[in-house]
XYZ file of N, CA, C and O in Angstrom:
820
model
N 12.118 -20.500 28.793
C 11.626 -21.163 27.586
C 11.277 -20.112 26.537
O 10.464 -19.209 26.732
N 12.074 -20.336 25.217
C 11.817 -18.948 24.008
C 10.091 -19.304 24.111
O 9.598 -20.282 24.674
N 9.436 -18.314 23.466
C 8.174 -18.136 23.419
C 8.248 -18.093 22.033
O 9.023 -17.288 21.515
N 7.619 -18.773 21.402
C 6.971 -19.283 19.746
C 5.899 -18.690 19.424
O 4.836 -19.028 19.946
N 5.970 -17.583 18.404
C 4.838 -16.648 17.683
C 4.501 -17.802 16.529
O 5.273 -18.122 15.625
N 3.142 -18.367 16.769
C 2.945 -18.810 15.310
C 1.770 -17.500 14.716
O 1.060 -16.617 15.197
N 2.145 -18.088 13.334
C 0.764 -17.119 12.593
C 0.195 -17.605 11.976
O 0.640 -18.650 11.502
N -1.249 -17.108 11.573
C -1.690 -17.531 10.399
C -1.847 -17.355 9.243
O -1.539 -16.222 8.874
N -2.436 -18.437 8.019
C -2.112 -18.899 6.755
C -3.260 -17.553 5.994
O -4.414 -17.485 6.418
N -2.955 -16.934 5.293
C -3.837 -15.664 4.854
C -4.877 -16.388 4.624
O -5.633 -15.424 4.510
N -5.718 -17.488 4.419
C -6.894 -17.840 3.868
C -7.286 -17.991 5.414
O -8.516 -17.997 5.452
N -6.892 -18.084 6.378
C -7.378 -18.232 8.105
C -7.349 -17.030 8.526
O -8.071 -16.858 9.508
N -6.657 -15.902 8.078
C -7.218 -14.723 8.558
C -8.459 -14.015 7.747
O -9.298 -13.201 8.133
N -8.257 -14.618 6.520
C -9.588 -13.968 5.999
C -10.786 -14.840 6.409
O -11.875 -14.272 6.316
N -10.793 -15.642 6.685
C -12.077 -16.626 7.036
C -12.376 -15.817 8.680
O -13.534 -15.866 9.094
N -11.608 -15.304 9.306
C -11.885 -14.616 10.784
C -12.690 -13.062 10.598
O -13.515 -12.446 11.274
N -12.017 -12.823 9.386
C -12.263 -11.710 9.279
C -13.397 -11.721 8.049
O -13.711 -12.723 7.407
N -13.992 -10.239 7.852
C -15.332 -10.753 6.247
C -14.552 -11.094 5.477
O -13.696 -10.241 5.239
N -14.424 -12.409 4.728
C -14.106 -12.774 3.522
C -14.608 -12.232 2.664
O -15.755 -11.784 2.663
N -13.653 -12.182 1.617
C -12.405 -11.933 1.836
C -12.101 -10.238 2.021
O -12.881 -9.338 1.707
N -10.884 -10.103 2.559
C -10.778 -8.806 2.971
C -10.420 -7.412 2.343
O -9.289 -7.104 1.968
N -11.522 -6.615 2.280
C -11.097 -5.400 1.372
C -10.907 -4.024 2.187
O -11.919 -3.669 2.790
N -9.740 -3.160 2.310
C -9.149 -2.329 3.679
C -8.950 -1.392 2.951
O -8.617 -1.449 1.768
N -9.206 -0.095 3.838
C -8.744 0.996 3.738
C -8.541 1.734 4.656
O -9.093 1.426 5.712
N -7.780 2.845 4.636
C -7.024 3.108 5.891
C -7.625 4.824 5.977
O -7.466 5.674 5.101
N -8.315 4.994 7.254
C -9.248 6.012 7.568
C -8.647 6.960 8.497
O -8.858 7.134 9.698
N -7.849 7.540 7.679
C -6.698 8.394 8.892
C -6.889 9.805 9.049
O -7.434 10.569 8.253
N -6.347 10.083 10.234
C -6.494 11.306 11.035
C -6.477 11.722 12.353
O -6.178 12.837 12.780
N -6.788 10.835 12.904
C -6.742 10.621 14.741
C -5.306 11.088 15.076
O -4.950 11.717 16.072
N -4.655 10.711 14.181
C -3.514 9.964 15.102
C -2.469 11.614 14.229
O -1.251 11.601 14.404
N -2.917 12.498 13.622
C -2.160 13.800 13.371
C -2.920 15.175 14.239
O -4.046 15.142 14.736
N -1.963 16.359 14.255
C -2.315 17.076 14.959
C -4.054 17.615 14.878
O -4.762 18.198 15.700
N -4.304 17.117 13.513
C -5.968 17.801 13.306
C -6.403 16.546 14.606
O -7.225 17.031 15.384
N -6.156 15.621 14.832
C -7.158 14.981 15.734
C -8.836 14.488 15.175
O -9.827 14.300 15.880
N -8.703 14.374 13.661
C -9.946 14.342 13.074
C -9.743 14.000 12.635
O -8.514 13.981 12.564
N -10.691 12.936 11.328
C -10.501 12.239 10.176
C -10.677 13.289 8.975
O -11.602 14.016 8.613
N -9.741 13.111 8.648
C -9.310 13.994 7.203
C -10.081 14.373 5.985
O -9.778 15.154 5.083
N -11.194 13.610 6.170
C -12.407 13.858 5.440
C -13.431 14.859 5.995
O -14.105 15.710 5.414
N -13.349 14.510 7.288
C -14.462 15.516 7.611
C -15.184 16.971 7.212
O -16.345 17.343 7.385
N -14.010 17.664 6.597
C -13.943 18.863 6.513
C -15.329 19.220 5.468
O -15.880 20.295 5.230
N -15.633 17.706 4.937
C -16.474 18.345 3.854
C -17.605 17.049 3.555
O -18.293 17.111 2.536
N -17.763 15.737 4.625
C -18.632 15.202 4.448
C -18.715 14.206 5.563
O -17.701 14.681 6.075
N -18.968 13.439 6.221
C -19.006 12.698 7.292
C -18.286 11.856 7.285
O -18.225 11.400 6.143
N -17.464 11.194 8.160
C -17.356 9.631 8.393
C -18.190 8.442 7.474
O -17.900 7.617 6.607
N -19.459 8.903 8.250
C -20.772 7.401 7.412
C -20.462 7.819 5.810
O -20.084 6.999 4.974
N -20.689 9.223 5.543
C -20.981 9.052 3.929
C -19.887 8.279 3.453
O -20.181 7.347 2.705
N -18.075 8.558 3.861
C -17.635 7.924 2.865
C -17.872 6.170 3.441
O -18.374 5.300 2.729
N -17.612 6.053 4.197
C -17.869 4.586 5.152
C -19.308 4.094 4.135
O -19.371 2.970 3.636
N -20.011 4.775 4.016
C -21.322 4.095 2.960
C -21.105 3.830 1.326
O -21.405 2.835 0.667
N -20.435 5.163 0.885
C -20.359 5.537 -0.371
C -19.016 3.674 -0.748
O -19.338 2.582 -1.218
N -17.534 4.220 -0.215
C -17.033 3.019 -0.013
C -17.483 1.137 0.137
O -17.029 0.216 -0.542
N -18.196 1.092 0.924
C -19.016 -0.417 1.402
C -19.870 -0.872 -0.555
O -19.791 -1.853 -1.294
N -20.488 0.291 -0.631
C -21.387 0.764 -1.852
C -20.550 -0.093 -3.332
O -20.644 -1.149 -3.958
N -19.765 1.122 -3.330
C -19.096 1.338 -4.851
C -17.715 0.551 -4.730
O -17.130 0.227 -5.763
N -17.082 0.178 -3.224
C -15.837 -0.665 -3.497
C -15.856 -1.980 -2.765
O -14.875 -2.697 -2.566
N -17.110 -2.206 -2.388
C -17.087 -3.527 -1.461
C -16.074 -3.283 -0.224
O -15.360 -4.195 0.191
N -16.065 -1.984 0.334
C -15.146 -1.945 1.622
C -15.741 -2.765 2.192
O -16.932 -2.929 1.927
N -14.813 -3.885 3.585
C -15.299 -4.391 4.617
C -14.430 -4.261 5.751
O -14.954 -4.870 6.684
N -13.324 -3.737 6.101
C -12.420 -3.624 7.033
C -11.876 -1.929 6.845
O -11.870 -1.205 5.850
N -11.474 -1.703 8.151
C -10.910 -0.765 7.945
C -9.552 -0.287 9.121
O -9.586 -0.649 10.297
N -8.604 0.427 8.639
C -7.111 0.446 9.575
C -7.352 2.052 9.779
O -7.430 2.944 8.934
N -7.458 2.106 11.447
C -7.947 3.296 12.162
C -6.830 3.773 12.611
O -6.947 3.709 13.835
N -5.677 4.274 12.326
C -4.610 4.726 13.286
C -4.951 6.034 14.631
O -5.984 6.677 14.820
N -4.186 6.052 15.071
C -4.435 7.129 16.205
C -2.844 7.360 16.839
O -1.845 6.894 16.290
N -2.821 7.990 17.821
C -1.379 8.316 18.316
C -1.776 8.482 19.720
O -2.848 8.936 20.121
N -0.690 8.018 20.486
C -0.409 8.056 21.810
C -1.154 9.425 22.277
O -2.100 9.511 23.060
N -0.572 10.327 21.687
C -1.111 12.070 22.546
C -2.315 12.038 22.167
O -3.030 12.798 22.820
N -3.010 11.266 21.098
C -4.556 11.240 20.973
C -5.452 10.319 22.217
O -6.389 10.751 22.888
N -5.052 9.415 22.257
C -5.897 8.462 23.732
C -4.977 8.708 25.020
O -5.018 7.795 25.844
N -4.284 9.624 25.274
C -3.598 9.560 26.567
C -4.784 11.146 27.005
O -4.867 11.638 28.130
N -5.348 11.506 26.081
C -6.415 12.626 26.583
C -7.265 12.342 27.384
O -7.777 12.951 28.324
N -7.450 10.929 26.763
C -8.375 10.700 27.743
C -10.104 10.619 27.202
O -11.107 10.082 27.672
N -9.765 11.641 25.702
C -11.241 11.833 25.051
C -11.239 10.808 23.698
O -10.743 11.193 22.639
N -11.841 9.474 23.845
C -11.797 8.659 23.038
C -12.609 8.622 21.843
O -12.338 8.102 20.760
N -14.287 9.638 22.420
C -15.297 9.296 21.983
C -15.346 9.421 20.586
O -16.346 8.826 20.183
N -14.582 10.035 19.481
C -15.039 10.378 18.484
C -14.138 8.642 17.811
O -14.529 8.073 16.791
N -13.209 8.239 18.493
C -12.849 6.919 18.131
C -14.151 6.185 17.754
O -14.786 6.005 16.714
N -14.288 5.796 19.219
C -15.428 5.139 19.645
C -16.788 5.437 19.508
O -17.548 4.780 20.219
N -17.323 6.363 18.681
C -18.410 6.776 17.979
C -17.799 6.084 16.354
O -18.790 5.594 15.812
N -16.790 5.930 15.621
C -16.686 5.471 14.572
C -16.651 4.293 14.918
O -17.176 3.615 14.035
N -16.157 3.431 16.101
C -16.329 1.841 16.035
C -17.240 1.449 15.821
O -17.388 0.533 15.012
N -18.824 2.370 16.902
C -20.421 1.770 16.669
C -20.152 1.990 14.885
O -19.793 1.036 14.196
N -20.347 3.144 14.396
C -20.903 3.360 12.695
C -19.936 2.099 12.508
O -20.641 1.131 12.793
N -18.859 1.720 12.219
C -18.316 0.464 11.250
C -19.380 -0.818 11.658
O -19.887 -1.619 10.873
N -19.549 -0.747 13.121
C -20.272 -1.865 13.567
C -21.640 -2.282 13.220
O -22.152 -3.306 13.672
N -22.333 -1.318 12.259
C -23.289 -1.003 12.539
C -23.762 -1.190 10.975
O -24.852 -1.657 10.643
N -22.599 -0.676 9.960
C -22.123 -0.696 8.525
C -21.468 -2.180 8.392
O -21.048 -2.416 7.259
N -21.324 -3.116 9.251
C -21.132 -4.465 9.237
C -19.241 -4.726 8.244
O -18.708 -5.322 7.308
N -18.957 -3.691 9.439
C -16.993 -3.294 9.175
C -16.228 -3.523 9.800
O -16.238 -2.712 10.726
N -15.317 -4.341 9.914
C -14.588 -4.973 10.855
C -13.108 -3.901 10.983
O -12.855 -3.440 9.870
N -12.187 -3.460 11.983
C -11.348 -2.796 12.696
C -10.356 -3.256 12.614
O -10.217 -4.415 13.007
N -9.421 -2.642 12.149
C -7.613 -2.817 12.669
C -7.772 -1.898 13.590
O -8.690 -1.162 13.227
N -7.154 -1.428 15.036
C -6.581 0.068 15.503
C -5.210 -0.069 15.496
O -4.872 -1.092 16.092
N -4.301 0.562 15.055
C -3.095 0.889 14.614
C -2.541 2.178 14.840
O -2.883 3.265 14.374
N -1.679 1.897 15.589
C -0.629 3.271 16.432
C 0.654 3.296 15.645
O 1.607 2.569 15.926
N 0.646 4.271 14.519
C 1.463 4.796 14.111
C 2.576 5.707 14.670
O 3.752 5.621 14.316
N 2.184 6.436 15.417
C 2.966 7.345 16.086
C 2.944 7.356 17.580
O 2.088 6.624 18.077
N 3.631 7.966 18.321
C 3.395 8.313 19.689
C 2.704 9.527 19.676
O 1.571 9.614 20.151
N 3.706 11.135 18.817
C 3.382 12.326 19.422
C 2.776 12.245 17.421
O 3.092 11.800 16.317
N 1.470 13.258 18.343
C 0.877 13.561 16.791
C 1.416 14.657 15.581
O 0.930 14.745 14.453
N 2.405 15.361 16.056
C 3.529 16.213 15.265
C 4.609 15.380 14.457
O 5.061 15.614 13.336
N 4.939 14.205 15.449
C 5.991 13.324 14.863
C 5.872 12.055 14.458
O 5.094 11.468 15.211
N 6.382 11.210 13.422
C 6.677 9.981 13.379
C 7.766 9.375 13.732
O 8.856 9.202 13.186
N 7.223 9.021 14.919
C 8.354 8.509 15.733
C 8.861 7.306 14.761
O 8.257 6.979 13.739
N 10.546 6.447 15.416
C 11.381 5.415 15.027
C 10.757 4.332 15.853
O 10.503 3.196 15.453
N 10.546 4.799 17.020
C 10.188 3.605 17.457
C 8.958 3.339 18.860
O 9.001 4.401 19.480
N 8.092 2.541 19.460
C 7.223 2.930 20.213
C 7.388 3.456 21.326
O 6.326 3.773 21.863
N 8.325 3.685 21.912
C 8.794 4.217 23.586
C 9.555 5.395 22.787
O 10.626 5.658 23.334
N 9.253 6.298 21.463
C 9.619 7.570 21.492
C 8.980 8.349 22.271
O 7.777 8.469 22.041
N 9.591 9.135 23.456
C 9.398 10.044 24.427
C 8.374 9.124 25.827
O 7.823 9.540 26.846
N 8.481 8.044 25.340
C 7.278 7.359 27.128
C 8.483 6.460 26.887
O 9.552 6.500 26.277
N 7.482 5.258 28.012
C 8.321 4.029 28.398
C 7.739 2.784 27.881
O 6.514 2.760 27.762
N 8.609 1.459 27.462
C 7.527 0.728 26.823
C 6.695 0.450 27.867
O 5.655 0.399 27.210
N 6.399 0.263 28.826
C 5.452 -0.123 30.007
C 4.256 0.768 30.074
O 3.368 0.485 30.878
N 4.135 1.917 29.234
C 3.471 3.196 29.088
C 2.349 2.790 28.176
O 1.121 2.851 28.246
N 3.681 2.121 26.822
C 2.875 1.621 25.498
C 2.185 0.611 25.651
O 1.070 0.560 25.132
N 2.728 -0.524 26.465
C 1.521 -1.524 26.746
C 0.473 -1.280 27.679
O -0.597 -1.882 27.771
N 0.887 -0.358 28.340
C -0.435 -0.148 29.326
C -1.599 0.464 28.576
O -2.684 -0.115 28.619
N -1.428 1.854 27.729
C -1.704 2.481 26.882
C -2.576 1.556 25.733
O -3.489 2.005 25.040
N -2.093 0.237 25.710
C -3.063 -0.358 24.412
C -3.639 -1.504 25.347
O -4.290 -2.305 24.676
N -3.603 -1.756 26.428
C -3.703 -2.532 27.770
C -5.580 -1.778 27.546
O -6.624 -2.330 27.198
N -5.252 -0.249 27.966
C -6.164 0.419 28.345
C -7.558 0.564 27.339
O -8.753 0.550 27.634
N -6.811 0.718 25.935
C -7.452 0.924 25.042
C -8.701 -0.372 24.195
O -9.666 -0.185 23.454
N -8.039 -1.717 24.791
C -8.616 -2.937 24.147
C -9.701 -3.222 25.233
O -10.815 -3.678 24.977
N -9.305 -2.943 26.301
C -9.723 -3.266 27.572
C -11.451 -2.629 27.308
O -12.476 -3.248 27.592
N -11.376 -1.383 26.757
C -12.542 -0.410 26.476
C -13.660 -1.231 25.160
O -14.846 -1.487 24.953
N -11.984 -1.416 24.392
C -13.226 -1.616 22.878
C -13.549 -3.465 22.500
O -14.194 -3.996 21.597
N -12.777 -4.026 23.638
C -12.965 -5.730 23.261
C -14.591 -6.021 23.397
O -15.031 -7.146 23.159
N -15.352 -5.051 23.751
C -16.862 -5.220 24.009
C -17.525 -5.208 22.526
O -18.608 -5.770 22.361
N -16.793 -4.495 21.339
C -17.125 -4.181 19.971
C -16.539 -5.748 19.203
O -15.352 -6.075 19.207
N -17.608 -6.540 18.603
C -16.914 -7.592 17.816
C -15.997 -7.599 16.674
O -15.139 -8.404 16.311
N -16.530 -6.171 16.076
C -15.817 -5.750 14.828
C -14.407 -5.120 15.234
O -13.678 -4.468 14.486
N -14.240 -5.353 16.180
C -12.650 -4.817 16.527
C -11.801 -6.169 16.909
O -11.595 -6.880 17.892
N -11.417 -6.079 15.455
C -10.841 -7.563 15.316
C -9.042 -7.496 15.349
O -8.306 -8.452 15.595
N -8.611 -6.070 15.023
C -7.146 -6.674 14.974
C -6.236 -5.596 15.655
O -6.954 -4.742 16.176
N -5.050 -5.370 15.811
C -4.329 -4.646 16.706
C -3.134 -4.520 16.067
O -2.326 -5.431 15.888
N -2.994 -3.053 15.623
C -1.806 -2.920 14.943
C 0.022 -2.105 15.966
O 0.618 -1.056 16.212
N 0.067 -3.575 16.157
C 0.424 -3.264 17.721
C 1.921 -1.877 17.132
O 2.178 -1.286 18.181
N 2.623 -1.411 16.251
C 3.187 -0.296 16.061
C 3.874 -0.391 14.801
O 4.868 -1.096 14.625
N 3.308 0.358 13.894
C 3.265 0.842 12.275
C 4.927 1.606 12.093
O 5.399 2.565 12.702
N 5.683 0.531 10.745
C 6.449 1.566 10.548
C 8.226 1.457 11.561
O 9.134 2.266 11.371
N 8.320 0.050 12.760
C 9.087 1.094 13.123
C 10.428 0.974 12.102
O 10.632 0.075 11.286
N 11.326 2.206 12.405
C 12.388 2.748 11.446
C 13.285 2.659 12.140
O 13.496 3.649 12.841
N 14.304 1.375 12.300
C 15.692 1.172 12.624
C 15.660 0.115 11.675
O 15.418 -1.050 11.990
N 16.039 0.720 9.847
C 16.486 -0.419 9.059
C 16.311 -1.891 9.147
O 15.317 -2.484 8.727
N 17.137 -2.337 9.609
C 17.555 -3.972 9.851
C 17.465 -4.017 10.988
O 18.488 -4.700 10.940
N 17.231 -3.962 12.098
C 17.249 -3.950 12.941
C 16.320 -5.177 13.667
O 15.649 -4.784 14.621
N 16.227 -6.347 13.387
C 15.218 -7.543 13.688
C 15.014 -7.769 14.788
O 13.899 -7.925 15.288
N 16.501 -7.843 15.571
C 16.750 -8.310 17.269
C 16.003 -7.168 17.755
O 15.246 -7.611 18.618
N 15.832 -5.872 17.626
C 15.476 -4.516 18.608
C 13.416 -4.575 18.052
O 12.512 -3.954 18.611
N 13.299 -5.439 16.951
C 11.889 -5.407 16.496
C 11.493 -6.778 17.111
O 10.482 -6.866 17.809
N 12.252 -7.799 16.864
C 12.020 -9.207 17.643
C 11.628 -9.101 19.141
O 10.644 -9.647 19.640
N 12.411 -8.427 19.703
C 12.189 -8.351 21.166
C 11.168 -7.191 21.434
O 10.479 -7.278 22.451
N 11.030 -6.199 20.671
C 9.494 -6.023 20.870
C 8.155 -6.453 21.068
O 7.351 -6.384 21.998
N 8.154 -6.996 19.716
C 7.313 -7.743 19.794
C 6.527 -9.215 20.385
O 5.387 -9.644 20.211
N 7.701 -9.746 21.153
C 7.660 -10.666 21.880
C 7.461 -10.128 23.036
O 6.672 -10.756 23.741
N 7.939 -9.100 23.521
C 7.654 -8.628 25.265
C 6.052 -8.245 24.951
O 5.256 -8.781 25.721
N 5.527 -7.446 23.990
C 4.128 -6.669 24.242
C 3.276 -7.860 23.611
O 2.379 -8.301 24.329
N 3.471 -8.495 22.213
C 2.256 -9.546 22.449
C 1.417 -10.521 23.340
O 0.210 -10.756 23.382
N 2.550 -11.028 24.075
C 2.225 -12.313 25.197
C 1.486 -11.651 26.326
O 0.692 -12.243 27.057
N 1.969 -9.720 26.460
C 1.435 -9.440 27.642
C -0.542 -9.248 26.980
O -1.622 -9.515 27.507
N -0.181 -8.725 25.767
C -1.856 -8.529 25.578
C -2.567 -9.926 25.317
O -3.740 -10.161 25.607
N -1.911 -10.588 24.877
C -2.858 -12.173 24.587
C -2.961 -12.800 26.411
O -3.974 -13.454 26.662
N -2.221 -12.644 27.260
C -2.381 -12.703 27.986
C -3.749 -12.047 28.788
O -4.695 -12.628 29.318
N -3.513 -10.909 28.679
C -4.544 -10.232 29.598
C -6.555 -10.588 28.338
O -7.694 -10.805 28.751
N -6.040 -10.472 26.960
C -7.474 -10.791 26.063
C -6.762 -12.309 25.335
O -5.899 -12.413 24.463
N -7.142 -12.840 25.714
C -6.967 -13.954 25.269
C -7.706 -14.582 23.873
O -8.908 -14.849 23.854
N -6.981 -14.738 22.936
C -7.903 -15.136 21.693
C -8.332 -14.381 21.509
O -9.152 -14.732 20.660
N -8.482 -13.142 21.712
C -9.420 -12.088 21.495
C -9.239 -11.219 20.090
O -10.210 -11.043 19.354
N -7.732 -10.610 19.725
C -7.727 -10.425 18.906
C -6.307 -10.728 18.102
O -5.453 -11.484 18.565
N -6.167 -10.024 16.813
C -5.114 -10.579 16.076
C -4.107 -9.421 15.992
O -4.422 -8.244 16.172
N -3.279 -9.711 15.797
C -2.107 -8.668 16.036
C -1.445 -8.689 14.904
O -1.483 -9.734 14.255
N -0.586 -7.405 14.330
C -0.577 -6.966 13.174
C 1.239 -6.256 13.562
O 1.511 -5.237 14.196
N 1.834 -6.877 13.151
C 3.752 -6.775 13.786
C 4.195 -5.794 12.567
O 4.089 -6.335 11.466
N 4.538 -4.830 12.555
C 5.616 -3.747 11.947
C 7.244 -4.136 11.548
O 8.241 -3.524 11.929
N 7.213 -4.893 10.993
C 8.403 -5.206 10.729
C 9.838 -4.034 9.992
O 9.608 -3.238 9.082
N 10.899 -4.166 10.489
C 11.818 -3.237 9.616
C 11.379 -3.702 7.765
O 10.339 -4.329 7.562
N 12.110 -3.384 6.826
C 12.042 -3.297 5.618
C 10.862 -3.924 5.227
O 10.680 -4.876 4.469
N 9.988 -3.143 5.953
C 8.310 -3.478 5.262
C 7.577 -5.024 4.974
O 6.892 -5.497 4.067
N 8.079 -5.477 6.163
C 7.380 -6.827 6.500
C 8.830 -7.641 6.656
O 8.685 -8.842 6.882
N 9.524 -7.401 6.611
C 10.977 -8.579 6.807
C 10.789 -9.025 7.851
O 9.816 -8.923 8.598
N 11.862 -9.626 7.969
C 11.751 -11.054 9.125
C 11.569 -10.170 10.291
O 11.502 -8.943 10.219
N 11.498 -10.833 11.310
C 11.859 -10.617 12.926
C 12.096 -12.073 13.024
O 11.601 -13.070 12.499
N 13.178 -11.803 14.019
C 14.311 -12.667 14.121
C 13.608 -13.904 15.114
O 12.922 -13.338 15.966
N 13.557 -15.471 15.286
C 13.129 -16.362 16.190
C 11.660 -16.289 16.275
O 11.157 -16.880 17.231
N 10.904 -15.700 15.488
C 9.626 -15.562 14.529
C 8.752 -16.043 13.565
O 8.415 -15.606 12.465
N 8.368 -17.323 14.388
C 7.562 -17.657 12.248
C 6.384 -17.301 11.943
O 5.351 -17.810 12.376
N 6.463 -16.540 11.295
C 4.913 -15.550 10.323
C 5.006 -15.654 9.123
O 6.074 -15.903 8.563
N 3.392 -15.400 8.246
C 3.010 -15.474 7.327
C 2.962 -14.018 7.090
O 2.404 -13.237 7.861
N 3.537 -13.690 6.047
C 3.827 -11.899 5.306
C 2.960 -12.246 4.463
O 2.851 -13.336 3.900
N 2.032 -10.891 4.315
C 1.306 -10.364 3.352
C 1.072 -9.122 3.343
O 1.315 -8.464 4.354
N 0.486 -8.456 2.067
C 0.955 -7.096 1.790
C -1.102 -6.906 2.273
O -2.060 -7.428 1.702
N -1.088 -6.213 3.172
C -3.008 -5.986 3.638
C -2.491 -4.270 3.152
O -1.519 -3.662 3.602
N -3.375 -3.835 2.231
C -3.494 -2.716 1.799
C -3.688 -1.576 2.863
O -4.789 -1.486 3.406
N -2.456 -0.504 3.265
C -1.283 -0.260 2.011
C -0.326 -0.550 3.185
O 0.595 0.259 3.296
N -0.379 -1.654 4.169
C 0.291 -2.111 5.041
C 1.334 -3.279 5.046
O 1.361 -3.966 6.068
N 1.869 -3.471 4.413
C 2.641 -5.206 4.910
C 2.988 -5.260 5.852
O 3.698 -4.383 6.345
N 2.574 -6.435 6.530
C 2.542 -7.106 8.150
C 2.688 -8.106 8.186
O 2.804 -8.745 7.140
N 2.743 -8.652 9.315
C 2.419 -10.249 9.626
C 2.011 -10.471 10.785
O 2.432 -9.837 11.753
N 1.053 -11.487 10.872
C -0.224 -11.580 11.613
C 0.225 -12.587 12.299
O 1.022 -13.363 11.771
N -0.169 -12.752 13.505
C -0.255 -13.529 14.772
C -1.414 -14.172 14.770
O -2.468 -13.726 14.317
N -1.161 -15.775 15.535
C -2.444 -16.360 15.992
C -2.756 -16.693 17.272
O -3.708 -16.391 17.993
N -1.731 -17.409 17.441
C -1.155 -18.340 19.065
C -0.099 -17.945 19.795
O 0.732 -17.096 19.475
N -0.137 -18.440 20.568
C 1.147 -18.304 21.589
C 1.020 -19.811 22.133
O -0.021 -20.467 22.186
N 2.477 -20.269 22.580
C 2.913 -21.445 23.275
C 3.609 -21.485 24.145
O 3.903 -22.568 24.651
């Protein structure tokens, strides 16, 4: 029996999430510094405060990379989940890459997909205890053009296994080829979530 991705209507994801939703994308994990890119010269909280402050931030898209949580050392993740949680900031985590040197084409660059779901298996498993970790950017970006059938069947093998194992738990965030295009036997709602276009998952049937 095909398995039916429905999604939801952008005014139902913002009602899940703080209405309405204002994102920015807090990167660094997921490159060889292994740090957020700010650090060098002021904290996490300050801009996380200064932001909330002066731009009404309320969400934020955390990428990281495979060679970053296969270490094993999560904590500086998971020391920024409490501060968002805490700053009343709700979470995308989003795996851009596998290896933190490269941007990979696609998620089983250099592992296996059974690696990648275990790998975000492992990772939700840790942070589904945080409420503000609301969405799952299950893989940013991938790059085979047109390619719908090789993105379709991605995304259908790894969603069902994580809604399966967290059920309702969180929302999932699909990488489509040409920056939100279709995936093929798919019906989703596209929207452009700053500086991401995705399309969001609700259910499974």
């Amino acid at each position: 029996m095909n398995i039916l991705v429905l999604l939801l209507l952008v005014l139902d994801v913002c009602a899940q999430f703080t209405s309405p939703i204002k994102c920015i994308n807090f990167y660094g994990l997921e490159t060889p510094y292994k740090n957020f890119v700010c650090s060098w010269k002021n904290s996490p909280e300050y801009y996380l405060r200064r932001l909330k402050q002066d731009m009404e931030i309320n969400t934020v898209r955390l990428p990281f990379s495979y060679e970053y949580i296969a270490s094993g050392d999560v904590v500086m993740l998971e020391s920024f989940i409490q501060l968002c949680q805490r700053l009343n900031i709700d979470l995308i985590l989003d795996w851009p890459r596998t290896w933190s040197s490269l941007q990979g084409s696609i998620p089983e660059e250099g592992i296996t997909l059974d690696i990648f779901v275990s790998a975000w298996m492992n990772l939700l498993e840790r942070f589904k205890v945080y409420p503000n970790v609301k969405g799952v950017g299950i893989f940013n970006e991938i790059q085979l053009q047109d390619d719908f059938v090789y993105t379709s069947k991605v995304h259908r093998y790894i969603v069902p296994m994580l809604e399966l194992k967290f059920p309702n738990r969180f929302y999932y965030f699909l990488g489509c080829p040409s920056w939100g295009g279709n995936c093929s036997d798919m019906m989703y709602e596209a929207i452009y979530y700053l500086p991401l276009p995705i399309t969001i998952r609700t259910m499974i049937h």
